[in-house]
Amino acid sequence: IVAKNAQQGLEQLKVKQLATPTALAAALAEIKRKLHLPRLPSRMEGYDISNIQGTVAVGSMVVFEEGKPKPSHYRRFRIKTVSGANDYAMLQEVVKRRFKRSS
């Protein structure tokens, strides 16, 4: 376990070293270009659904601001209205709840 933790720590350190201001600016510029955005994205949210064959389902939201992870804004949503393994409906529930919360 110690070796595994050390390996994970080393990988995280490598990622931090690669996330230089120049690399972040280049990545954001590429996102802007590929998505035809009018300006660089300042905030990006990513969503994912996790379940075990449709049971114990949760949705997760990760947030990046100015190209950097913002863990204090990460959220987890327990799926309340969807039963069975329907990731699309679960994702719809999560996104609706996310934007209902922000208004």
JSON list of C-alpha atoms in Angstrom, two decimals:
[
{"chain": "A", "resi": 1, "resn": "ILE", "atom": "CA", "xyz": [0.00, 0.00, 0.00]},
{"chain": "A", "resi": 2, "resn": "VAL", "atom": "CA", "xyz": [2.86, 2.37, 0.80]},
{"chain": "A", "resi": 3, "resn": "ALA", "atom": "CA", "xyz": [4.36, 1.85, -2.67]},
{"chain": "A", "resi": 4, "resn": "LYS", "atom": "CA", "xyz": [0.99, 2.47, -4.31]},
{"chain": "A", "resi": 5, "resn": "ASN", "atom": "CA", "xyz": [0.50, 5.70, -2.32]},
{"chain": "A", "resi": 6, "resn": "ALA", "atom": "CA", "xyz": [4.00, 6.85, -3.23]},
{"chain": "A", "resi": 7, "resn": "GLN", "atom": "CA", "xyz": [3.34, 6.15, -6.93]},
{"chain": "A", "resi": 8, "resn": "GLN", "atom": "CA", "xyz": [0.07, 8.12, -6.80]},
{"chain": "A", "resi": 9, "resn": "GLY", "atom": "CA", "xyz": [1.81, 11.00, -5.06]},
{"chain": "A", "resi": 10, "resn": "LEU", "atom": "CA", "xyz": [4.52, 11.04, -7.73]},
{"chain": "A", "resi": 11, "resn": "GLU", "atom": "CA", "xyz": [1.91, 11.06, -10.52]},
{"chain": "A", "resi": 12, "resn": "GLN", "atom": "CA", "xyz": [0.07, 13.97, -8.86]},
{"chain": "A", "resi": 13, "resn": "LEU", "atom": "CA", "xyz": [3.34, 15.89, -8.57]},
{"chain": "A", "resi": 14, "resn": "LYS", "atom": "CA", "xyz": [4.06, 15.33, -12.27]},
{"chain": "A", "resi": 15, "resn": "VAL", "atom": "CA", "xyz": [0.60, 16.64, -13.19]},
{"chain": "A", "resi": 16, "resn": "LYS", "atom": "CA", "xyz": [1.14, 19.77, -11.07]},
{"chain": "A", "resi": 17, "resn": "GLN", "atom": "CA", "xyz": [4.50, 20.38, -12.71]},
{"chain": "A", "resi": 18, "resn": "LEU", "atom": "CA", "xyz": [2.95, 20.09, -16.18]},
{"chain": "A", "resi": 19, "resn": "ALA", "atom": "CA", "xyz": [0.21, 22.57, -15.27]},
{"chain": "A", "resi": 20, "resn": "THR", "atom": "CA", "xyz": [2.35, 25.62, -15.86]},
{"chain": "A", "resi": 21, "resn": "PRO", "atom": "CA", "xyz": [0.64, 28.94, -16.63]},
{"chain": "A", "resi": 22, "resn": "THR", "atom": "CA", "xyz": [1.80, 28.60, -20.25]},
{"chain": "A", "resi": 23, "resn": "ALA", "atom": "CA", "xyz": [0.40, 25.07, -20.58]},
{"chain": "A", "resi": 24, "resn": "LEU", "atom": "CA", "xyz": [-2.92, 26.11, -18.98]},
{"chain": "A", "resi": 25, "resn": "ALA", "atom": "CA", "xyz": [-3.23, 29.12, -21.29]},
{"chain": "A", "resi": 26, "resn": "ALA", "atom": "CA", "xyz": [-2.53, 26.93, -24.32]},
{"chain": "A", "resi": 27, "resn": "ALA", "atom": "CA", "xyz": [-5.10, 24.35, -23.23]},
{"chain": "A", "resi": 28, "resn": "LEU", "atom": "CA", "xyz": [-7.77, 27.00, -22.65]},
{"chain": "A", "resi": 29, "resn": "ALA", "atom": "CA", "xyz": [-6.99, 28.60, -26.01]},
{"chain": "A", "resi": 30, "resn": "GLU", "atom": "CA", "xyz": [-7.41, 25.22, -27.72]},
{"chain": "A", "resi": 31, "resn": "ILE", "atom": "CA", "xyz": [-10.77, 24.65, -26.01]},
{"chain": "A", "resi": 32, "resn": "LYS", "atom": "CA", "xyz": [-11.88, 28.13, -27.10]},
{"chain": "A", "resi": 33, "resn": "ARG", "atom": "CA", "xyz": [-10.84, 27.44, -30.68]},
{"chain": "A", "resi": 34, "resn": "LYS", "atom": "CA", "xyz": [-12.32, 23.94, -30.95]},
{"chain": "A", "resi": 35, "resn": "LEU", "atom": "CA", "xyz": [-15.65, 24.95, -29.40]},
{"chain": "A", "resi": 36, "resn": "HIS", "atom": "CA", "xyz": [-15.78, 28.28, -31.30]},
{"chain": "A", "resi": 37, "resn": "LEU", "atom": "CA", "xyz": [-16.19, 30.24, -28.06]},
{"chain": "A", "resi": 38, "resn": "PRO", "atom": "CA", "xyz": [-16.12, 34.06, -28.12]},
{"chain": "A", "resi": 39, "resn": "ARG", "atom": "CA", "xyz": [-13.60, 34.12, -25.22]},
{"chain": "A", "resi": 40, "resn": "LEU", "atom": "CA", "xyz": [-11.53, 31.78, -23.08]},
{"chain": "A", "resi": 41, "resn": "PRO", "atom": "CA", "xyz": [-13.65, 29.66, -20.73]},
{"chain": "A", "resi": 42, "resn": "SER", "atom": "CA", "xyz": [-13.32, 30.84, -17.14]},
{"chain": "A", "resi": 43, "resn": "ARG", "atom": "CA", "xyz": [-15.34, 28.00, -15.60]},
{"chain": "A", "resi": 44, "resn": "MET", "atom": "CA", "xyz": [-15.91, 24.46, -16.81]},
{"chain": "A", "resi": 45, "resn": "GLU", "atom": "CA", "xyz": [-18.05, 21.81, -15.18]},
{"chain": "A", "resi": 46, "resn": "GLY", "atom": "CA", "xyz": [-17.88, 18.10, -15.89]},
{"chain": "A", "resi": 47, "resn": "TYR", "atom": "CA", "xyz": [-20.52, 15.56, -14.93]},
{"chain": "A", "resi": 48, "resn": "ASP", "atom": "CA", "xyz": [-20.49, 11.79, -14.54]},
{"chain": "A", "resi": 49, "resn": "ILE", "atom": "CA", "xyz": [-22.88, 9.12, -13.34]},
{"chain": "A", "resi": 50, "resn": "SER", "atom": "CA", "xyz": [-21.76, 6.19, -11.25]},
{"chain": "A", "resi": 51, "resn": "ASN", "atom": "CA", "xyz": [-23.91, 3.20, -10.33]},
{"chain": "A", "resi": 52, "resn": "ILE", "atom": "CA", "xyz": [-23.77, -0.52, -9.74]},
{"chain": "A", "resi": 53, "resn": "GLN", "atom": "CA", "xyz": [-26.16, -1.98, -12.32]},
{"chain": "A", "resi": 54, "resn": "GLY", "atom": "CA", "xyz": [-28.61, 0.83, -11.73]},
{"chain": "A", "resi": 55, "resn": "THR", "atom": "CA", "xyz": [-28.51, 0.76, -7.93]},
{"chain": "A", "resi": 56, "resn": "VAL", "atom": "CA", "xyz": [-26.82, 3.13, -5.49]},
{"chain": "A", "resi": 57, "resn": "ALA", "atom": "CA", "xyz": [-26.56, 5.74, -8.24]},
{"chain": "A", "resi": 58, "resn": "VAL", "atom": "CA", "xyz": [-24.81, 9.07, -7.77]},
{"chain": "A", "resi": 59, "resn": "GLY", "atom": "CA", "xyz": [-23.90, 11.93, -10.06]},
{"chain": "A", "resi": 60, "resn": "SER", "atom": "CA", "xyz": [-20.66, 13.84, -9.69]},
{"chain": "A", "resi": 61, "resn": "MET", "atom": "CA", "xyz": [-19.73, 17.35, -10.75]},
{"chain": "A", "resi": 62, "resn": "VAL", "atom": "CA", "xyz": [-16.13, 18.55, -11.01]},
{"chain": "A", "resi": 63, "resn": "VAL", "atom": "CA", "xyz": [-15.23, 22.19, -11.59]},
{"chain": "A", "resi": 64, "resn": "PHE", "atom": "CA", "xyz": [-12.27, 23.92, -13.20]},
{"chain": "A", "resi": 65, "resn": "GLU", "atom": "CA", "xyz": [-11.76, 27.69, -12.95]},
{"chain": "A", "resi": 66, "resn": "GLU", "atom": "CA", "xyz": [-9.13, 29.36, -15.12]},
{"chain": "A", "resi": 67, "resn": "GLY", "atom": "CA", "xyz": [-8.03, 25.85, -16.10]},
{"chain": "A", "resi": 68, "resn": "LYS", "atom": "CA", "xyz": [-7.34, 24.71, -12.53]},
{"chain": "A", "resi": 69, "resn": "PRO", "atom": "CA", "xyz": [-9.36, 22.21, -10.44]},
{"chain": "A", "resi": 70, "resn": "LYS", "atom": "CA", "xyz": [-11.63, 23.83, -7.86]},
{"chain": "A", "resi": 71, "resn": "PRO", "atom": "CA", "xyz": [-12.34, 20.97, -5.41]},
{"chain": "A", "resi": 72, "resn": "SER", "atom": "CA", "xyz": [-14.32, 23.21, -3.05]},
{"chain": "A", "resi": 73, "resn": "HIS", "atom": "CA", "xyz": [-16.96, 23.46, -5.81]},
{"chain": "A", "resi": 74, "resn": "TYR", "atom": "CA", "xyz": [-17.15, 19.72, -6.53]},
{"chain": "A", "resi": 75, "resn": "ARG", "atom": "CA", "xyz": [-20.58, 18.23, -5.81]},
{"chain": "A", "resi": 76, "resn": "ARG", "atom": "CA", "xyz": [-22.13, 14.80, -5.49]},
{"chain": "A", "resi": 77, "resn": "PHE", "atom": "CA", "xyz": [-25.80, 14.20, -6.18]},
{"chain": "A", "resi": 78, "resn": "ARG", "atom": "CA", "xyz": [-27.77, 11.18, -5.00]},
{"chain": "A", "resi": 79, "resn": "ILE", "atom": "CA", "xyz": [-30.08, 10.09, -7.79]},
{"chain": "A", "resi": 80, "resn": "LYS", "atom": "CA", "xyz": [-33.66, 10.40, -6.53]},
{"chain": "A", "resi": 81, "resn": "THR", "atom": "CA", "xyz": [-36.06, 10.10, -9.47]},
{"chain": "A", "resi": 82, "resn": "VAL", "atom": "CA", "xyz": [-34.55, 7.46, -11.78]},
{"chain": "A", "resi": 83, "resn": "SER", "atom": "CA", "xyz": [-34.60, 3.73, -11.19]},
{"chain": "A", "resi": 84, "resn": "GLY", "atom": "CA", "xyz": [-32.65, 1.21, -13.20]},
{"chain": "A", "resi": 85, "resn": "ALA", "atom": "CA", "xyz": [-29.51, 1.76, -15.26]},
{"chain": "A", "resi": 86, "resn": "ASN", "atom": "CA", "xyz": [-30.47, 4.84, -17.28]},
{"chain": "A", "resi": 87, "resn": "ASP", "atom": "CA", "xyz": [-27.41, 7.09, -17.29]},
{"chain": "A", "resi": 88, "resn": "TYR", "atom": "CA", "xyz": [-29.01, 9.65, -19.63]},
{"chain": "A", "resi": 89, "resn": "ALA", "atom": "CA", "xyz": [-32.02, 10.18, -17.35]},
{"chain": "A", "resi": 90, "resn": "MET", "atom": "CA", "xyz": [-29.74, 10.28, -14.30]},
{"chain": "A", "resi": 91, "resn": "LEU", "atom": "CA", "xyz": [-27.53, 12.88, -15.96]},
{"chain": "A", "resi": 92, "resn": "GLN", "atom": "CA", "xyz": [-30.62, 14.90, -16.85]},
{"chain": "A", "resi": 93, "resn": "GLU", "atom": "CA", "xyz": [-31.71, 14.84, -13.19]},
{"chain": "A", "resi": 94, "resn": "VAL", "atom": "CA", "xyz": [-28.26, 15.96, -12.00]},
{"chain": "A", "resi": 95, "resn": "VAL", "atom": "CA", "xyz": [-28.02, 18.85, -14.48]},
{"chain": "A", "resi": 96, "resn": "LYS", "atom": "CA", "xyz": [-31.57, 20.03, -13.71]},
{"chain": "A", "resi": 97, "resn": "ARG", "atom": "CA", "xyz": [-30.85, 19.99, -9.98]},
{"chain": "A", "resi": 98, "resn": "ARG", "atom": "CA", "xyz": [-27.53, 21.78, -10.51]},
{"chain": "A", "resi": 99, "resn": "PHE", "atom": "CA", "xyz": [-29.08, 24.66, -12.42]},
{"chain": "A", "resi": 100, "resn": "LYS", "atom": "CA", "xyz": [-32.17, 24.81, -10.23]},
{"chain": "A", "resi": 101, "resn": "ARG", "atom": "CA", "xyz": [-29.80, 25.31, -7.28]},
{"chain": "A", "resi": 102, "resn": "SER", "atom": "CA", "xyz": [-27.93, 28.16, -9.02]},
{"chain": "A", "resi": 103, "resn": "SER", "atom": "CA", "xyz": [-31.02, 30.27, -9.74]}
]
